[in-house]
């Protein structure tokens, strides 16, 4: 088993290590469990951000929503569920989770994912964990209705007493855990908003004193010190985020040990509604080169899976780039492109620095921002496998995929016919039958893909239509709603998959097809075939 930078930093091997001299740390957003007291007050009993994932829908043709988790809408505070996440991460080369850690002046928020899920998992020694203090304003944006004032539920600013209490909790409750991630023996602690931190204390000097006290308290607790990391950006994403005027100077004055990024779009504005993944990657690579020489401390580069914050937008509002969460998207980001980007970043990391590279990933599970490694029903374990293939294809994958749903589609028909020729409807209607055994046989959703070739029958490649996941029990006469079909002789290939009552996806059906006849743009009417009116009617034999 190869030993990574993480093992070197902690002095002990970790089963998730995937490549010599490299550490991969994935951010983890912990709002996918019910029972949080603040969510209960704001949203009602049992609410979690899974509700937004379920309710998301396509906002324009080709938009991939909703995203459906392959493991179902599981409770991350359940140690058994977290054990599967840890197992998948370790098997595919993730070294650490960096939890978005919310701690406001009046106490913690969303802590159950760590306290009950991760720390309760029997295999948490396989993937280290660390904290990124998410000290931003918590807004009422779950979902956000366009053109309404942003409501701050919990302000990111803290009092001096609140900051001291937060640091004590971090030191005594988390840094002492054997699976806490350390660099050079020191616990890694990241801070999301430098500006908000300084606003809390009123000056750079007072902020530096608070951080120095944090370090001293850690030493008094028997730790060798702290590795303090600052998240930096150039372009705000959340409505109340602010960009530091001179981040390199502030990082030095506050005494941080390293800097990193949370997501690519903090440095690369998305100019088009559908912005290409590789274009964003190239722009970020350029930023990385500048950051490597701008800061006097190490810059840990970031790799982002994607971006689509539309699930946090009120679904009835018209979608457009009007401000978070109504933002442009990153598209064309299948696992293959993600893996190629990782490979490029690894090569670049080794040329920009002699230190062992650390790469942060956005994100393990930012489902409502369209950036996640967790398996879904479209790509399966694809993003995780892309990581494993870049690092160590020989790693043993012990993750069991869930069984397909209890029902599956068959006998595909177009306009009541199997593989018909001569369809003259502009929007042919598609149907299928359902089969299955046992219970839970009701269809709760479907997804149809239509393409010009059987080789293109996948959601990411379908060139004629991808319906997205539609919540519906209908399986008869679903109208085609993709690209115009007006070419006589055009053959369209299609297939469908469905979801059962337990939110389990079936396998894709066998492909069906139909061939188009001429579809005119104007209506036509038939006429009788008659002899000309000026020709006499023949009443007997005539000689011609």
Coordinates of C-alpha atoms in Angstrom, one line a residue:
X1 CA 0.0 0.0 0.0
X2 CA 1.4 3.4 -1.0
X3 CA 2.0 6.0 1.7
X4 CA 0.7 9.5 0.9
X5 CA 1.5 12.9 2.3
X6 CA -1.2 12.4 4.8
X7 CA 0.5 9.4 6.3
X8 CA 3.8 11.2 6.3
X9 CA 2.2 14.1 8.1
X10 CA 0.6 12.0 10.8
X11 CA 3.3 9.3 11.1
X12 CA 0.9 6.5 10.5
X13 CA -0.4 4.7 7.4
X14 CA -4.0 5.2 6.2
X15 CA -5.8 2.5 4.2
X16 CA -7.3 5.2 1.9
X17 CA -3.9 6.3 0.6
X18 CA -3.8 6.2 -3.1
X19 CA -0.5 7.7 -4.4
X20 CA 2.9 8.5 -3.0
X21 CA 3.3 12.1 -1.9
X22 CA -0.2 13.3 -2.5
X23 CA -3.2 14.1 -0.2
X24 CA -6.7 14.4 -1.5
X25 CA -9.1 16.1 0.9
X26 CA -12.8 16.4 0.0
X27 CA -15.0 19.1 1.5
X28 CA -18.2 17.7 3.1
X29 CA -21.4 19.7 3.4
X30 CA -23.4 18.3 6.5
X31 CA -27.0 19.2 5.8
X32 CA -28.3 15.8 4.8
X33 CA -29.7 14.5 8.1
X34 CA -33.1 15.2 9.9
X35 CA -33.4 16.3 13.5
X36 CA -31.3 19.4 13.6
X37 CA -32.9 21.8 16.1
X38 CA -32.4 24.9 13.9
X39 CA -33.7 23.2 10.8
X40 CA -36.7 22.0 12.8
X41 CA -37.6 25.6 13.8
X42 CA -37.1 27.0 10.3
X43 CA -38.4 24.1 8.2
X44 CA -40.3 21.7 10.3
X45 CA -39.8 18.3 11.7
X46 CA -37.7 15.9 9.6
X47 CA -36.4 18.4 7.1
X48 CA -33.0 18.1 5.5
X49 CA -31.5 19.5 2.3
X50 CA -32.5 16.2 0.6
X51 CA -35.9 17.9 0.2
X52 CA -34.5 20.4 -2.2
X53 CA -32.7 17.6 -4.2
X54 CA -36.0 15.8 -4.6
X55 CA -37.9 18.9 -5.7
X56 CA -35.4 20.1 -8.3
X57 CA -36.5 19.9 -11.9
X58 CA -35.0 20.9 -15.3
X59 CA -35.1 24.7 -15.9
X60 CA -34.3 24.6 -19.6
X61 CA -33.9 21.9 -22.4
X62 CA -31.1 19.6 -21.6
X63 CA -30.8 20.7 -17.9
X64 CA -29.8 17.7 -15.8
X65 CA -32.2 17.8 -12.8
X66 CA -33.1 16.3 -10.5
X67 CA -29.9 14.5 -9.5
X68 CA -30.8 11.2 -7.8
X69 CA -28.4 9.7 -5.2
X70 CA -27.6 6.1 -6.0
X71 CA -27.7 5.2 -2.3
X72 CA -31.0 6.9 -1.7
X73 CA -31.7 9.9 0.5
X74 CA -29.8 8.5 3.4
X75 CA -29.3 10.0 6.9
X76 CA -25.6 11.0 7.2
X77 CA -25.9 11.1 11.0
X78 CA -26.5 7.3 11.0
X79 CA -23.1 5.7 11.5
X80 CA -24.0 2.8 9.2
X81 CA -24.6 5.3 6.3
X82 CA -21.4 7.2 7.1
X83 CA -19.5 3.9 7.1
X84 CA -20.5 3.4 3.5
X85 CA -19.3 6.9 2.6
X86 CA -16.0 6.3 4.3
X87 CA -15.5 3.0 2.7
X88 CA -16.2 4.4 -0.8
X89 CA -13.9 7.3 -0.2
X90 CA -11.0 5.2 1.1
X91 CA -11.4 2.6 -1.6
X92 CA -11.1 5.3 -4.2
X93 CA -8.2 7.3 -2.9
X94 CA -9.8 10.1 -0.7
X95 CA -7.5 10.7 2.3
X96 CA -9.6 13.2 4.3
X97 CA -13.0 14.8 4.7
X98 CA -13.0 18.6 5.4
X99 CA -16.3 19.1 7.1
X100 CA -18.0 22.5 6.6
X101 CA -18.3 23.2 10.4
X102 CA -21.0 25.6 11.5
X103 CA -20.5 27.2 14.9
X104 CA -22.3 30.5 15.6
X105 CA -22.2 32.7 18.7
X106 CA -25.0 30.7 20.3
X107 CA -23.6 27.3 19.5
X108 CA -23.2 24.6 16.8
X109 CA -25.3 23.9 13.8
X110 CA -25.4 20.7 11.6
X111 CA -23.0 18.9 13.9
X112 CA -24.7 15.5 13.8
X113 CA -23.0 14.5 10.6
X114 CA -19.7 14.6 12.5
X115 CA -20.7 13.9 16.1
X116 CA -23.0 11.0 15.4
X117 CA -22.2 9.9 11.9
X118 CA -18.5 10.1 11.3
X119 CA -17.3 9.7 14.9
X120 CA -19.8 6.9 15.4
X121 CA -18.5 5.0 12.3
X122 CA -16.4 2.0 13.1
X123 CA -14.2 2.5 10.1
X124 CA -13.4 6.2 10.6
X125 CA -9.7 5.4 10.8
X126 CA -9.8 4.9 7.0
X127 CA -10.4 8.5 6.2
X128 CA -9.2 11.4 8.3
X129 CA -11.4 14.4 9.0
X130 CA -10.8 18.1 9.6
X131 CA -12.8 21.2 10.2
X132 CA -13.4 24.2 7.9
X133 CA -15.1 26.8 10.1
X134 CA -17.9 28.0 7.8
X135 CA -18.2 31.4 9.4
X136 CA -20.5 32.9 6.8
X137 CA -24.0 34.2 7.3
X138 CA -26.6 31.4 7.2
X139 CA -29.3 32.7 4.8
X140 CA -32.9 31.7 4.2
X141 CA -32.2 30.3 0.7
X142 CA -33.6 26.7 1.0
X143 CA -35.2 27.6 -1.4
X144 CA -34.8 31.2 -2.3
X145 CA -37.6 33.1 -4.0
X146 CA -36.3 35.6 -6.6
X147 CA -36.4 39.3 -5.9
X148 CA -37.0 38.9 -2.2
X149 CA -34.6 40.3 0.4
X150 CA -32.0 37.9 1.7
X151 CA -32.9 37.0 5.3
X152 CA -30.0 36.3 7.6
X153 CA -30.9 33.5 10.1
X154 CA -27.6 33.2 11.8
X155 CA -24.9 35.9 11.3
X156 CA -21.3 34.8 10.7
X157 CA -19.8 37.5 12.9
X158 CA -18.8 36.3 16.3
X159 CA -18.1 37.9 19.6
X160 CA -14.7 37.5 21.3
X161 CA -16.3 35.2 23.9
X162 CA -18.1 33.2 21.1
X163 CA -14.8 32.8 19.2
X164 CA -13.0 31.6 22.3
X165 CA -15.7 29.1 23.0
X166 CA -15.7 27.8 19.4
X167 CA -11.9 27.3 19.5
X168 CA -12.2 25.4 22.8
X169 CA -14.8 23.0 21.4
X170 CA -12.6 22.5 18.3
X171 CA -9.5 21.7 20.5
X172 CA -11.1 19.5 23.1
X173 CA -13.9 17.8 21.1
X174 CA -12.2 17.2 17.7
X175 CA -8.5 17.9 17.6
X176 CA -8.0 15.1 20.2
X177 CA -9.6 12.5 18.0
X178 CA -7.1 9.9 16.6
X179 CA -8.5 10.3 13.1
X180 CA -8.2 14.1 13.0
X181 CA -6.1 15.2 10.0
X182 CA -2.7 16.8 10.9
X183 CA 0.0 18.4 8.9
X184 CA 3.5 18.1 10.4
X185 CA 1.7 16.8 13.5
X186 CA -0.5 19.9 13.8
X187 CA -4.3 19.8 13.5
X188 CA -5.5 21.4 10.2
X189 CA -8.1 24.1 10.8
X190 CA -9.5 26.1 8.0
X191 CA -11.4 29.4 8.1
X192 CA -13.9 30.2 5.3
X193 CA -14.4 34.0 5.6
X194 CA -11.3 36.1 6.5
X195 CA -13.3 39.3 6.1
X196 CA -16.0 38.2 8.5
X197 CA -13.4 37.1 11.0
X198 CA -11.7 40.5 11.0
X199 CA -15.1 42.3 11.2
X200 CA -15.8 40.3 14.3
X201 CA -12.7 41.7 16.1
X202 CA -12.5 45.1 14.5
X203 CA -8.9 45.1 13.4
X204 CA -6.1 43.0 11.9
X205 CA -4.2 43.2 15.2
X206 CA -7.1 42.1 17.4
X207 CA -7.8 39.2 14.9
X208 CA -4.1 38.1 15.0
X209 CA -4.2 38.2 18.8
X210 CA -7.3 35.9 18.8
X211 CA -5.6 33.4 16.4
X212 CA -2.4 33.5 18.5
X213 CA -4.5 32.7 21.6
X214 CA -6.1 29.8 19.6
X215 CA -2.6 28.4 18.9
X216 CA -1.6 28.8 22.6
X217 CA -4.7 27.1 23.8
X218 CA -3.9 24.2 21.5
X219 CA -0.4 23.9 23.0
X220 CA -1.8 24.0 26.5
X221 CA -4.0 21.1 25.6
X222 CA -0.9 19.0 24.7
X223 CA -0.9 19.6 20.9
X224 CA 2.3 20.8 19.1
X225 CA 0.4 23.8 17.7
X226 CA -2.1 24.4 14.8
X227 CA -1.9 24.4 11.1
X228 CA -4.2 27.4 10.3
X229 CA -5.5 27.6 6.7
X230 CA -7.4 30.4 5.1
X231 CA -9.9 30.0 2.2
X232 CA -9.5 32.8 -0.3
X233 CA -11.4 33.9 -3.4
X234 CA -11.7 36.7 -5.9
X235 CA -15.4 36.4 -6.8
X236 CA -18.0 36.1 -4.1
X237 CA -20.7 33.4 -4.5
X238 CA -23.0 33.8 -1.5
X239 CA -24.8 37.1 -1.4
X240 CA -23.1 38.4 1.8
X241 CA -19.6 37.2 0.9
X242 CA -16.9 39.9 0.7
X243 CA -13.5 39.7 -1.1
X244 CA -10.4 40.9 0.9
X245 CA -8.7 43.9 -0.7
X246 CA -5.2 42.4 -0.4
X247 CA -5.5 38.7 0.6
X248 CA -1.8 38.0 0.4
X249 CA -1.0 40.8 2.8
X250 CA -3.8 39.8 5.2
X251 CA -2.7 36.2 5.2
X252 CA 0.7 37.2 6.3
X253 CA -0.5 39.7 8.9
X254 CA -2.8 37.1 10.5
X255 CA -0.1 34.4 10.4
X256 CA -1.9 31.7 8.4
X257 CA 0.2 28.6 7.5
X258 CA -1.5 27.9 4.1
X259 CA -4.3 29.0 1.8
X260 CA -6.7 27.1 -0.4
X261 CA -9.9 27.6 -2.3
X262 CA -13.4 26.1 -1.8
X263 CA -14.7 26.0 -5.4
X264 CA -13.5 27.1 -8.8
X265 CA -16.2 29.7 -9.4
X266 CA -14.7 31.7 -6.5
X267 CA -12.0 32.6 -9.1
X268 CA -13.7 32.0 -12.5
X269 CA -16.9 33.8 -13.3
X270 CA -19.4 31.7 -15.3
X271 CA -20.2 33.9 -18.3
X272 CA -22.6 31.6 -20.1
X273 CA -25.7 29.9 -18.8
X274 CA -24.0 26.6 -19.7
X275 CA -20.2 27.1 -19.2
X276 CA -17.9 24.3 -20.3
X277 CA -16.1 22.4 -17.6
X278 CA -12.8 22.4 -19.5
X279 CA -12.9 26.2 -20.1
X280 CA -13.5 26.8 -16.4
X281 CA -10.7 24.4 -15.5
X282 CA -8.3 26.3 -17.9
X283 CA -9.1 29.6 -16.3
X284 CA -8.6 28.2 -12.8
X285 CA -5.2 26.8 -13.8
X286 CA -4.2 30.3 -14.8
X287 CA -5.3 31.6 -11.4
X288 CA -3.5 28.9 -9.6
X289 CA -0.2 29.9 -11.3
X290 CA -0.7 33.4 -10.0
X291 CA -1.7 32.2 -6.5
X292 CA 1.5 30.1 -6.3
X293 CA 3.7 33.2 -6.6
X294 CA 1.4 35.7 -4.8
X295 CA 1.2 34.1 -1.4
X296 CA 4.2 33.5 0.9
X297 CA 2.6 30.4 2.3
X298 CA 1.7 27.2 0.4
X299 CA -1.4 27.4 -1.8
X300 CA -3.4 24.1 -1.9
X301 CA -5.2 23.9 -5.3
X302 CA -8.8 23.0 -5.6
X303 CA -10.5 20.6 -8.0
X304 CA -14.3 21.2 -8.5
X305 CA -16.7 18.5 -9.8
X306 CA -19.2 21.0 -11.3
X307 CA -21.7 23.7 -10.4
X308 CA -25.5 24.0 -10.5
X309 CA -27.2 25.8 -7.6
X310 CA -30.6 25.7 -9.2
X311 CA -32.0 23.2 -6.6
X312 CA -31.8 26.0 -4.0
X313 CA -33.9 28.3 -6.2
X314 CA -37.6 28.5 -5.9
X315 CA -38.6 26.1 -8.7
X316 CA -41.6 28.2 -9.9
X317 CA -39.4 31.3 -10.6
X318 CA -38.0 31.9 -14.1
X319 CA -34.4 30.8 -14.1
X320 CA -31.6 33.2 -15.1
X321 CA -28.3 34.5 -14.0
X322 CA -29.6 37.1 -11.5
X323 CA -27.7 36.2 -8.4
X324 CA -27.2 33.2 -6.1
X325 CA -28.8 30.6 -6.3
X326 CA -30.0 31.8 -9.8
X327 CA -26.5 31.4 -11.4
X328 CA -25.0 30.0 -14.5
X329 CA -23.9 26.4 -14.6
X330 CA -20.8 24.3 -15.3
X331 CA -21.7 21.6 -17.9
X332 CA -19.9 18.9 -19.9
X333 CA -18.3 17.5 -16.8
X334 CA -18.5 13.7 -17.0
X335 CA -16.2 11.6 -14.9
X336 CA -13.7 11.2 -17.7
X337 CA -13.1 15.0 -17.9
X338 CA -13.0 15.2 -14.1
X339 CA -10.3 12.5 -14.1
X340 CA -8.3 14.2 -16.8
X341 CA -8.4 17.5 -14.9
X342 CA -7.1 15.7 -11.8
X343 CA -4.3 14.2 -13.8
X344 CA -3.4 17.7 -15.1
X345 CA -3.5 19.2 -11.7
X346 CA -1.2 16.5 -10.3
X347 CA 1.4 17.2 -12.9
X348 CA 1.1 20.9 -12.4
X349 CA 1.4 20.6 -8.6
X350 CA 4.7 18.9 -8.9
X351 CA 6.1 21.6 -11.1
X352 CA 4.9 24.6 -9.0
X353 CA 6.2 23.3 -5.7
X354 CA 8.7 21.0 -4.2
X355 CA 6.4 20.2 -1.3
X356 CA 4.2 17.2 -1.3
X357 CA 1.0 18.4 -2.9
X358 CA -2.4 18.6 -1.2
X359 CA -5.5 19.1 -3.3
X360 CA -8.9 20.0 -2.0
X361 CA -12.0 18.8 -3.8
X362 CA -15.4 20.4 -4.1
X363 CA -17.1 18.4 -2.9
X364 CA -18.1 15.0 -1.5
X365 CA -21.8 16.0 -1.4
X366 CA -22.7 19.5 -2.5
X367 CA -25.9 18.0 -4.2
X368 CA -27.8 21.3 -4.2
X369 CA -24.8 23.1 -5.8
X370 CA -24.2 20.4 -8.4
X371 CA -20.7 19.4 -7.2
X372 CA -20.4 16.0 -5.6
X373 CA -18.3 12.8 -5.7
X374 CA -21.0 10.7 -4.2
X375 CA -22.6 8.2 -6.6
X376 CA -25.8 9.1 -8.4
X377 CA -28.0 7.2 -10.8
X378 CA -26.5 8.8 -13.9
X379 CA -22.8 8.1 -13.4
X380 CA -22.8 5.5 -10.6
X381 CA -19.3 5.6 -8.9
X382 CA -17.9 7.3 -12.0
X383 CA -16.2 10.3 -10.3
X384 CA -14.7 8.1 -7.5
X385 CA -13.5 5.7 -10.1
X386 CA -11.9 8.5 -12.0
X387 CA -9.9 9.3 -8.9
X388 CA -8.9 5.7 -8.3
X389 CA -7.8 5.3 -11.9
X390 CA -5.5 8.3 -11.7
X391 CA -3.9 7.2 -8.5
X392 CA -3.9 3.5 -8.1
X393 CA -6.2 1.3 -10.3
X394 CA -5.0 -1.7 -8.2
X395 CA -6.9 -0.4 -5.1
X396 CA -9.6 -2.9 -4.0
X397 CA -13.1 -1.6 -4.4
X398 CA -15.3 -3.1 -1.7
X399 CA -18.2 -0.8 -2.2
X400 CA -21.4 -2.7 -3.0
X401 CA -23.8 -1.0 -5.4
X402 CA -27.4 -1.1 -4.4
X403 CA -29.7 -3.6 -6.2
X404 CA -31.8 -2.2 -9.0
X405 CA -35.3 -1.2 -8.2
X406 CA -38.1 -3.7 -7.9
X407 CA -39.5 -2.8 -11.2
X408 CA -38.1 -2.4 -14.7
X409 CA -39.5 -1.1 -18.1
X410 CA -39.9 -3.3 -21.1
X411 CA -41.9 -3.5 -24.4
X412 CA -41.1 0.1 -25.5
X413 CA -43.7 1.5 -28.0
X414 CA -44.0 4.7 -30.0
X415 CA -47.6 5.7 -30.9
X416 CA -48.7 2.2 -29.7
X417 CA -46.3 0.4 -32.0
X418 CA -43.0 -1.4 -31.5
X419 CA -40.1 0.2 -33.6
X420 CA -42.5 1.8 -36.1
X421 CA -41.6 3.3 -39.4
X422 CA -43.3 6.4 -40.9
X423 CA -44.2 8.3 -37.8
X424 CA -45.6 11.7 -38.9
X425 CA -46.2 13.3 -35.5
X426 CA -43.9 16.2 -34.5
X427 CA -44.0 15.0 -30.9
X428 CA -44.4 11.2 -31.0
X429 CA -45.8 9.6 -27.8
X430 CA -43.7 7.0 -26.0
X431 CA -45.0 4.2 -23.8
X432 CA -43.6 1.2 -21.9
X433 CA -44.8 -1.6 -19.7
X434 CA -43.5 -2.4 -16.2
X435 CA -42.5 -5.7 -14.7
X436 CA -41.2 -6.8 -11.3
X437 CA -41.5 -9.2 -8.5
X438 CA -42.2 -8.6 -4.8
X439 CA -43.4 -5.4 -3.2
X440 CA -42.7 -1.7 -4.0
X441 CA -43.7 -2.1 -7.6
X442 CA -45.2 1.4 -8.2
X443 CA -43.4 3.7 -10.6
X444 CA -42.6 7.1 -8.9
X445 CA -40.3 8.6 -11.6
X446 CA -38.9 8.0 -15.1
X447 CA -36.2 9.3 -17.3
X448 CA -36.1 9.0 -21.1
X449 CA -33.2 9.6 -23.4
X450 CA -33.5 9.9 -27.2
X451 CA -30.5 9.9 -29.6
X452 CA -29.6 9.7 -33.3
X453 CA -27.4 6.7 -32.6
X454 CA -27.6 3.8 -30.1
X455 CA -24.0 4.8 -29.0
X456 CA -25.4 8.1 -27.7
X457 CA -28.0 6.6 -25.5
X458 CA -26.8 8.0 -22.2
X459 CA -27.9 11.2 -20.3
X460 CA -24.6 12.9 -20.9
X461 CA -24.5 12.1 -24.6
X462 CA -28.1 12.0 -25.8
X463 CA -28.2 14.5 -28.7
X464 CA -32.0 14.6 -29.3
X465 CA -33.6 14.6 -25.8
X466 CA -33.0 13.9 -22.2
X467 CA -36.1 14.2 -20.2
X468 CA -34.3 14.4 -16.9
X469 CA -35.8 12.6 -13.9
X470 CA -39.5 13.3 -14.0
X471 CA -41.5 12.5 -10.9
X472 CA -44.5 10.7 -12.3
X473 CA -46.3 7.4 -12.3
X474 CA -47.2 7.8 -16.0
X475 CA -45.8 5.2 -18.4
X476 CA -48.2 5.7 -21.4
X477 CA -48.1 8.3 -24.2
X478 CA -45.4 10.5 -22.9
X479 CA -44.9 13.2 -25.6
X480 CA -41.4 13.6 -27.0
X481 CA -40.1 17.1 -26.1
X482 CA -36.6 17.3 -27.5
X483 CA -35.0 18.7 -30.7
X484 CA -37.3 19.1 -33.7
X485 CA -37.8 16.0 -35.8
X486 CA -38.6 16.9 -39.4
X487 CA -36.3 14.8 -41.6
X488 CA -38.0 12.0 -43.5
X489 CA -36.3 8.7 -42.8
X490 CA -34.7 10.0 -39.6
X491 CA -34.4 7.1 -37.1
X492 CA -34.6 8.0 -33.4
X493 CA -33.3 5.6 -30.7
X494 CA -34.6 5.7 -27.2
X495 CA -34.6 4.0 -23.8
X496 CA -36.1 4.6 -20.4
X497 CA -35.5 3.8 -16.7
X498 CA -37.9 4.1 -13.8
X499 CA -37.8 4.5 -10.0
X500 CA -39.8 2.5 -7.5
X501 CA -41.4 3.5 -4.2
X502 CA -38.1 3.2 -2.4
X503 CA -36.4 5.7 -4.8
X504 CA -34.4 2.9 -6.4
X505 CA -33.6 3.2 -10.1
X506 CA -34.1 0.3 -12.5
X507 CA -31.5 -0.6 -15.1
X508 CA -32.0 1.1 -18.4
X509 CA -34.4 -0.6 -20.7
X510 CA -33.4 -2.3 -24.0
X511 CA -33.4 0.3 -26.7
X512 CA -36.4 1.1 -28.9
X513 CA -36.6 3.1 -32.1
X514 CA -38.9 4.8 -34.5
X515 CA -38.4 6.3 -38.0
X516 CA -39.9 9.6 -39.1
X517 CA -42.0 10.3 -42.1
X518 CA -42.3 13.8 -43.6
X519 CA -43.7 16.2 -41.1
X520 CA -44.8 19.4 -42.8
X521 CA -45.0 22.8 -41.2
X522 CA -48.5 23.5 -42.6
X523 CA -51.6 21.3 -42.2
X524 CA -52.8 19.5 -45.3
X525 CA -56.1 18.1 -46.5
X526 CA -57.0 15.2 -48.8
X527 CA -58.8 15.6 -52.2
X528 CA -60.7 13.2 -54.5
X529 CA -58.9 12.0 -57.6
X530 CA -61.4 12.9 -60.4
X531 CA -61.4 13.3 -64.2
X532 CA -61.3 16.8 -65.6
X533 CA -64.7 18.4 -65.7
X534 CA -64.4 19.2 -69.5
X535 CA -63.9 15.6 -70.6
X536 CA -67.0 13.7 -71.6
X537 CA -68.0 10.7 -69.6
X538 CA -67.2 7.4 -71.4
X539 CA -70.2 5.2 -71.7
X540 CA -68.8 2.4 -73.9
X541 CA -65.7 1.1 -75.6
X542 CA -63.6 3.8 -77.3
X543 CA -60.8 3.5 -79.7
X544 CA -57.6 5.3 -78.6

